[in-house]
Structures are given as structure tokens and as C-alpha cells.
Tab-separated table of C-alpha atoms in Angstrom:
chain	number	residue	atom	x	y	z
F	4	UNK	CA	-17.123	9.258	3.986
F	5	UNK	CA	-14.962	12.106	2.602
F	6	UNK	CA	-15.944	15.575	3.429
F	7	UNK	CA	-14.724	19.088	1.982
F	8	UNK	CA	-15.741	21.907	3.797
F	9	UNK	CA	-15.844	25.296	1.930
F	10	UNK	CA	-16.087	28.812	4.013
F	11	UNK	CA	-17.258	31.028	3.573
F	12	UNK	CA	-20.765	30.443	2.410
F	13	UNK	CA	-21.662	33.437	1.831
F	14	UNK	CA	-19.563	36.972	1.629
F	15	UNK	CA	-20.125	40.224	0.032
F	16	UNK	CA	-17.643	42.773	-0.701
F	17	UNK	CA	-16.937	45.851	-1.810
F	18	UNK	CA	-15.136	46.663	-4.819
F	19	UNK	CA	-11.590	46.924	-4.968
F	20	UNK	CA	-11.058	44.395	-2.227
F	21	UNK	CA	-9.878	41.157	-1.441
F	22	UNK	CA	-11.883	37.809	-0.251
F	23	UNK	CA	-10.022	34.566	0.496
F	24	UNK	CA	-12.028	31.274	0.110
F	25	UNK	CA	-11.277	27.845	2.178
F	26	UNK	CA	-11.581	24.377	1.266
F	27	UNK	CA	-10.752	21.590	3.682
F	28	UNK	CA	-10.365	17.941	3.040
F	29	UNK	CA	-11.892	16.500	6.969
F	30	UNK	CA	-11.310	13.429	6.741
F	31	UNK	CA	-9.018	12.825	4.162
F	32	UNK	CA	-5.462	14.173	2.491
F	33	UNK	CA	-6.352	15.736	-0.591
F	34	UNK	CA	-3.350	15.869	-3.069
F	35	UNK	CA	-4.994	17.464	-5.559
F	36	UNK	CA	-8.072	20.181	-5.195
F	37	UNK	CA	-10.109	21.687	-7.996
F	38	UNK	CA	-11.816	24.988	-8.423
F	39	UNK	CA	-14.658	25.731	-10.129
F	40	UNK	CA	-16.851	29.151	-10.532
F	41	UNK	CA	-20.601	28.821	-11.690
F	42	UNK	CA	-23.065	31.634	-13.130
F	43	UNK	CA	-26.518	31.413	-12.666
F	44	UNK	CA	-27.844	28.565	-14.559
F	45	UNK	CA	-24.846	27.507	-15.938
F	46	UNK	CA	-22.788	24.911	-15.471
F	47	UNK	CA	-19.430	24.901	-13.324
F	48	UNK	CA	-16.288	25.990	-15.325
F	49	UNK	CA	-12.820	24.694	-13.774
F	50	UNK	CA	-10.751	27.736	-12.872
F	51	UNK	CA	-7.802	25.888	-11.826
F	52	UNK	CA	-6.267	22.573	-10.660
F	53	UNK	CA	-4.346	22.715	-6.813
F	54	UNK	CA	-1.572	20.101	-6.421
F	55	UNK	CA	-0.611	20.101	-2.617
F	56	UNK	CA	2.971	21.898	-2.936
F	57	UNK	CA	3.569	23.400	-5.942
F	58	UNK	CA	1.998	26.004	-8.185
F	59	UNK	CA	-1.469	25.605	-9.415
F	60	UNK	CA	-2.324	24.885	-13.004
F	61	UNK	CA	-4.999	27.868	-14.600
F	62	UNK	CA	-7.475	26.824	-16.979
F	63	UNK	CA	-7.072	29.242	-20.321
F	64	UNK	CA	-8.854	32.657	-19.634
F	65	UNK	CA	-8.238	32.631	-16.116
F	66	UNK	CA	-5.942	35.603	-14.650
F	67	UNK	CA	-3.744	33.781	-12.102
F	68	UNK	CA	-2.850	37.318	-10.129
F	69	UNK	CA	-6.701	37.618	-10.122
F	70	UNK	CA	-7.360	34.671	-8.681
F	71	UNK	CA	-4.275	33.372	-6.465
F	72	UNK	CA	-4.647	29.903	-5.210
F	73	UNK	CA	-2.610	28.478	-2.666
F	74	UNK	CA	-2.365	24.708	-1.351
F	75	UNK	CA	0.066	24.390	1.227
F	76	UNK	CA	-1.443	21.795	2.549
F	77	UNK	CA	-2.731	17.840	2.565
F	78	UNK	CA	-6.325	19.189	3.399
F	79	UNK	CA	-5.763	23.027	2.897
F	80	UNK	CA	-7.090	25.146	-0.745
F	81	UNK	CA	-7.483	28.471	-0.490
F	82	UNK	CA	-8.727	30.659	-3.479
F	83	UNK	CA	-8.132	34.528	-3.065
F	84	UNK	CA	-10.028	36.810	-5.284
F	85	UNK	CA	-8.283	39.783	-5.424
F	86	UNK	CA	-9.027	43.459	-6.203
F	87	UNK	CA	-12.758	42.174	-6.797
F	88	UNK	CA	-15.175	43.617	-9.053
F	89	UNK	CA	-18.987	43.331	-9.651
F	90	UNK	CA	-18.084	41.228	-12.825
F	91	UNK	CA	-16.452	38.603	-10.043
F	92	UNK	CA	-19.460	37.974	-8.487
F	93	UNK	CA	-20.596	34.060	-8.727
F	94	UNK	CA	-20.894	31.234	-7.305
F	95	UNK	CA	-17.006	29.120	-6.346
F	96	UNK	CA	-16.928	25.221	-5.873
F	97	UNK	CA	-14.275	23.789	-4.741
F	98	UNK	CA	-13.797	19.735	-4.731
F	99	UNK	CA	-11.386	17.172	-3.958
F	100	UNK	CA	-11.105	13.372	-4.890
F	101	UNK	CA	-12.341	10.900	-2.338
F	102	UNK	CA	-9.930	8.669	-0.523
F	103	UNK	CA	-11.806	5.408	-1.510
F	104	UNK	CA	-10.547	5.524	-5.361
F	105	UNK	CA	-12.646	6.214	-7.997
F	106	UNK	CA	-15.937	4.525	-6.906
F	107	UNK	CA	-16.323	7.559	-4.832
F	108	UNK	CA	-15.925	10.109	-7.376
F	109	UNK	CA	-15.444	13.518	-6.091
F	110	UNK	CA	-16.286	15.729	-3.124
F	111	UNK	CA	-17.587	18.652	-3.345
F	112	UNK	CA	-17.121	21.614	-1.085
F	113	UNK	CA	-20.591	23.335	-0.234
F	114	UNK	CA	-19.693	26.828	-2.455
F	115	UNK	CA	-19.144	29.965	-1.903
F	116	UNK	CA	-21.512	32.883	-2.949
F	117	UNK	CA	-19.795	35.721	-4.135
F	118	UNK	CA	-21.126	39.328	-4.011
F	119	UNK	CA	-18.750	42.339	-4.776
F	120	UNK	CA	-20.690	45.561	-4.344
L	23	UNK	CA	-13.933	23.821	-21.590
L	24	UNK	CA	-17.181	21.877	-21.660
L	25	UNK	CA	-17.709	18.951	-23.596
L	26	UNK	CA	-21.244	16.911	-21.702
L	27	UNK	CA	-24.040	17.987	-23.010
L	28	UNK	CA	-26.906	17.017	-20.992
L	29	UNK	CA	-30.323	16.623	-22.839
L	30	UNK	CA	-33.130	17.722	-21.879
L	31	UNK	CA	-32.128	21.075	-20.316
L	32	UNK	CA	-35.218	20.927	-18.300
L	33	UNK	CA	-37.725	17.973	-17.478
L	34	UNK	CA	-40.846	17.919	-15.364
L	35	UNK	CA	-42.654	14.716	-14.279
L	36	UNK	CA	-44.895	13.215	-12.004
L	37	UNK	CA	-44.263	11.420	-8.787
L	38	UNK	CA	-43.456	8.125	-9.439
L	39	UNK	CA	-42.672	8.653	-13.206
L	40	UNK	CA	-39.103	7.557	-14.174
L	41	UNK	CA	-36.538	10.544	-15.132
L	42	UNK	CA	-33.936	9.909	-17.898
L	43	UNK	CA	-31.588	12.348	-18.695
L	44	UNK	CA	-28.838	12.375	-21.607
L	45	UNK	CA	-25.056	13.247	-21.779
L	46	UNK	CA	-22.886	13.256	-24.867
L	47	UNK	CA	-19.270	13.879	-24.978
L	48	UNK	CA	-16.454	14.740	-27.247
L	49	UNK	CA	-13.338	13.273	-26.446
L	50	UNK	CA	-11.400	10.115	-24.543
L	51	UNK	CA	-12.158	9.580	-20.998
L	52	UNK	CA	-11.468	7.487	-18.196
L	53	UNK	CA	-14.644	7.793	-16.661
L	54	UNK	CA	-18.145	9.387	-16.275
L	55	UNK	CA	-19.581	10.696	-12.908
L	56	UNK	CA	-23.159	11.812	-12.227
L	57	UNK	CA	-23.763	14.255	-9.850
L	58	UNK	CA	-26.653	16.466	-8.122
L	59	UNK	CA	-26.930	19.674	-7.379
L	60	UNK	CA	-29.621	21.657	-5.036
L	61	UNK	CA	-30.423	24.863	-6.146
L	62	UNK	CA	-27.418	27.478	-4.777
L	63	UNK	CA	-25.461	24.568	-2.965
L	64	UNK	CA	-22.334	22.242	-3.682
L	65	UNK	CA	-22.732	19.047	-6.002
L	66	UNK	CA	-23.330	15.161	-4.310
L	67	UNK	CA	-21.823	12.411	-6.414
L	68	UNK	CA	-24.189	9.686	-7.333
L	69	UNK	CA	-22.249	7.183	-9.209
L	70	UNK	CA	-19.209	7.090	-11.445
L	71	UNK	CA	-18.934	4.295	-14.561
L	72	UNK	CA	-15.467	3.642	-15.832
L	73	UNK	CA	-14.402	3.907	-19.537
L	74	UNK	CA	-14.999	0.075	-20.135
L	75	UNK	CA	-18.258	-0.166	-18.314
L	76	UNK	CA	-21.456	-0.346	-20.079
L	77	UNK	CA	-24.243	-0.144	-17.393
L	78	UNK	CA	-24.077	0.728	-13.546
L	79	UNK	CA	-26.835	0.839	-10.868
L	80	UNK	CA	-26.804	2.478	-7.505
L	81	UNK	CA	-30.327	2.067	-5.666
L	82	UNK	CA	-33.031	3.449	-7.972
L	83	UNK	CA	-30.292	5.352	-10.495
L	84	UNK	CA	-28.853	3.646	-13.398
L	85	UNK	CA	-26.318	4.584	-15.598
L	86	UNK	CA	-25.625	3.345	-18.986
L	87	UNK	CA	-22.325	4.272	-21.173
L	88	UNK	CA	-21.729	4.032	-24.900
L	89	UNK	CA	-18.085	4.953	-25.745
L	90	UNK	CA	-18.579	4.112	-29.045
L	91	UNK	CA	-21.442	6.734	-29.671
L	92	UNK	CA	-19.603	8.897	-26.481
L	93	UNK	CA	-22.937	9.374	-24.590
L	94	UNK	CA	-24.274	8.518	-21.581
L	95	UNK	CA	-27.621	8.409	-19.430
L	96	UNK	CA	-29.283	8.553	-16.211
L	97	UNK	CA	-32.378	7.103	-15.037
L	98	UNK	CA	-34.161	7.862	-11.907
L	99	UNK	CA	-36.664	5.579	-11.523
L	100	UNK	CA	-40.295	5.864	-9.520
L	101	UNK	CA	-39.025	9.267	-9.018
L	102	UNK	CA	-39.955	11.469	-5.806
L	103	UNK	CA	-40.136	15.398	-5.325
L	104	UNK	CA	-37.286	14.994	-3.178
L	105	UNK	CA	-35.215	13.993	-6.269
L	106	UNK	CA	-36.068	17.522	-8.007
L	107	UNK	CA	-32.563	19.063	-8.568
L	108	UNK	CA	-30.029	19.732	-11.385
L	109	UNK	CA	-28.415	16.458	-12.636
L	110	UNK	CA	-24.902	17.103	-14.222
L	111	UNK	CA	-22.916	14.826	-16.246
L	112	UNK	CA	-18.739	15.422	-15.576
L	113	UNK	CA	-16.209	13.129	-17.588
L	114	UNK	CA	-12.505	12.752	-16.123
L	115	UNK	CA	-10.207	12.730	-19.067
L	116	UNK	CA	-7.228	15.069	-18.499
L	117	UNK	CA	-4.724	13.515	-15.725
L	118	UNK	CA	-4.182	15.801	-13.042
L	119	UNK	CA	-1.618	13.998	-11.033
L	120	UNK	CA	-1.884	12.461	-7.304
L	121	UNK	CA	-4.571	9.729	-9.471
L	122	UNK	CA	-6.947	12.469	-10.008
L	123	UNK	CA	-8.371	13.847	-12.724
L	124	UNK	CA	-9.870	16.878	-14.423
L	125	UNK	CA	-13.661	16.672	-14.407
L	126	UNK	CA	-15.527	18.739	-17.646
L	127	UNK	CA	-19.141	19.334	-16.565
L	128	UNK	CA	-21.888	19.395	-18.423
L	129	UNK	CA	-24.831	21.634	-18.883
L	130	UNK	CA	-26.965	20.149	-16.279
L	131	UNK	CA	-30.651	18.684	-16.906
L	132	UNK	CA	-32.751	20.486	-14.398
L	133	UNK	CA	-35.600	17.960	-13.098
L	134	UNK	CA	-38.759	19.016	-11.188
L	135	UNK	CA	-41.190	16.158	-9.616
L	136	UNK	CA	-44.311	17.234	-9.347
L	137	UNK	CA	-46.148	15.940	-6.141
């Protein structure tokens, strides 16, 4: 079946600094790759939609130089945060749609928890 | 931004009770997806029901949709601890090129089974 793999799972960082996230499509090519961040509780909010090649589409609210996204590849996302802060600090999901059409609905990656000291 | 609404927020049963949770949405969509989360990891699909399907089952889930009243449920039946999670609704409306589409989530009904 279709598999996204998310790294890291885990990462704290200081303030001020930058952490890249990575989604990978295993088994599949994943045109398209969505990003979500969660609080505690909540529910996941899309950040951003990743089309394989071009620029990726923000949700409102969402500070592209913040959050740079790059897909520059089939089976490649990656989501830097940059110049973290505390206020950054969540939970990131990324997902892809699986290559047997719709009946499979979407993959998920396995998240990413966020710390910024 | 959102637009599921799950309902309950929270629901604890027995082992072996059944487990239905509620979704409503606002808008036009293309389909409705189902899908589980474990506390702190990544969501598992469990079954997707197209815009002009009215009932779905997969094992011991079924899912029925009413577009006309734009809600949605899950059963679980003869539930198990194992099957304690959060349950989130997501509908695919907005096109997002490549056939893929933009999934809103929902709230999430969080379910404890109780051994």
C-alpha cells in the first residue's frame, strides 16, 4: 500500500533557528503533498498545498517566508520552519494521496513534534 | 478552515458496545474520508464515501452520508479497546490539482473502550 514517511519525529530547537521537515512518498509519486500543523487537542489545520514543481499554495494566515515549502520532487516535501519561536511549537502532518484513486483516501506521514526552546 | 464537526467530542463505552460518531459539514464536496488517529502519531484512513454514496462498510465500520442534511456518521461496531483513538471526519471539496483534493478536518470524536 502507499506509504509517506515523515522525519523527523521528533526535534527540538532553540529559538531563532531553523528545522527542515521531510515527507516521502515510498512507494508511490506523489503530485501533490499537503501540510498540516495540529495543537494539542485540536484538530489538524492545512498550512499549505505542495504541487510537485511549482510554488506551493498557503492557506490564509500562514506566513510563506515562515514556513518555506519546497517539492522538487515526485516523492520529495520538505517543510522548513524558519527563525522558530516557542509559539511554533506543534505537532506537523504531512500527507499525500494514494496511488489507488480515491478508495484509498490519503496517506498520512507519521508527524513531526515540534519543540522550539 | 474547518467545516466537520464531529459530535460527540468525547465518548466512552464498553467492550463490545457499538461507537457512533457524527460529522456535519457546510459546503459541496466530492467526498468524505474517516480517519484515526493514536494519541501523538499520524492519521490511518479507514474508508472514504463519495458525494453520491449513501452508506459504505469496511469490516466492522460503517459509514452513512446524507448530502441533503450535509452530515455524516461512523459506526464501530462490537467495539474493542484497541479501537480507542480520535476518529476525525475530513471532506475533499476544494480541487487541488494532480486529482487530489483539499481535505477540511474536523474536530475529532475522541473514543475510549473500556476493557
Amino acid at each position: 500500500g502507499a506509504v509517506v514517511s515523515q522525519h523527523p519525529s521528533r526535534v527540538i530547537c532553540k529559538s531563532g533557528t531553523s528545522v527542515k521537515i521531510e515527507c516521502r512518498s515510498l512507494d508511490f509519486q506523489a503530485t501533490t503533498m499537503f501540510w498540516y500543523r495540529q495543537f494539542p487537542k485540536q484538530s489538524l489545520m492545512l498550512m499549505a498545498t505542495s504541487n510537485e514543481g511549482s510554488k506551493a499554495t498557503y492557506e490564509q494566515g500562514v506566513e510563506k517566508d515562515k514556513f518555506l515549502i519546497n517539492h522538487a520532487s515526485l516523492t520529495l516535501s520538505t517543510l522548513t520552519v524558519t527563525s522558530a519561536h516557542p509559539e511554533d511549537s506543534s505537532f506537523y502532518i504531512c500527507s499525500a494521496r494514494g496511488d489507488r484513486g480515491y478508495s484509498s483516501g490519503y496517506t498520512f506521514g507519521s508527524g513531526t513534534r515540534l519543540t522550539v526552546v | 478552515s474547518q467545516q466537520g464537526e464531529e459530535d460527540p467530542q468525547a465518548l466512552s463505552i464498553q467492550e463490545g458496545e457499538n461507537a457512533t460518531m457524527n460529522c456535519s459539514y457546510k459546503t459541496s464536496i466530492n467526498n468524505l474520508q474517516w480517519y484515526r488517529q493514536n494519541s501523538g502519531r499520524g492519521l490511518v484512513h479507514l474508508i472514504l464515501i463519495r458525494s453520491n454514496e449513501r452508506e459504505k462498510h469496511s469490516g466492522r465500520l460503517r459509514v452513512t452520508l446524507d448530502t441533503s442534511k450535509k452530515s455524516s456518521s461512523l459506526l464501530i461496531t462490537a467495539s474493542r479497546a484497541a479501537d480507542t483513538a480520535s476518529y476525525f471526519c475530513a471532506t475533499a471539496g476544494l480541487y487541488s490539482g494532480a486529482g487530489s483534493y483539499q481535505l477540511t478536518f474536523g474536530k475529532g470524536t475522541k473514543l475510549s473502550v473500556i476493557p
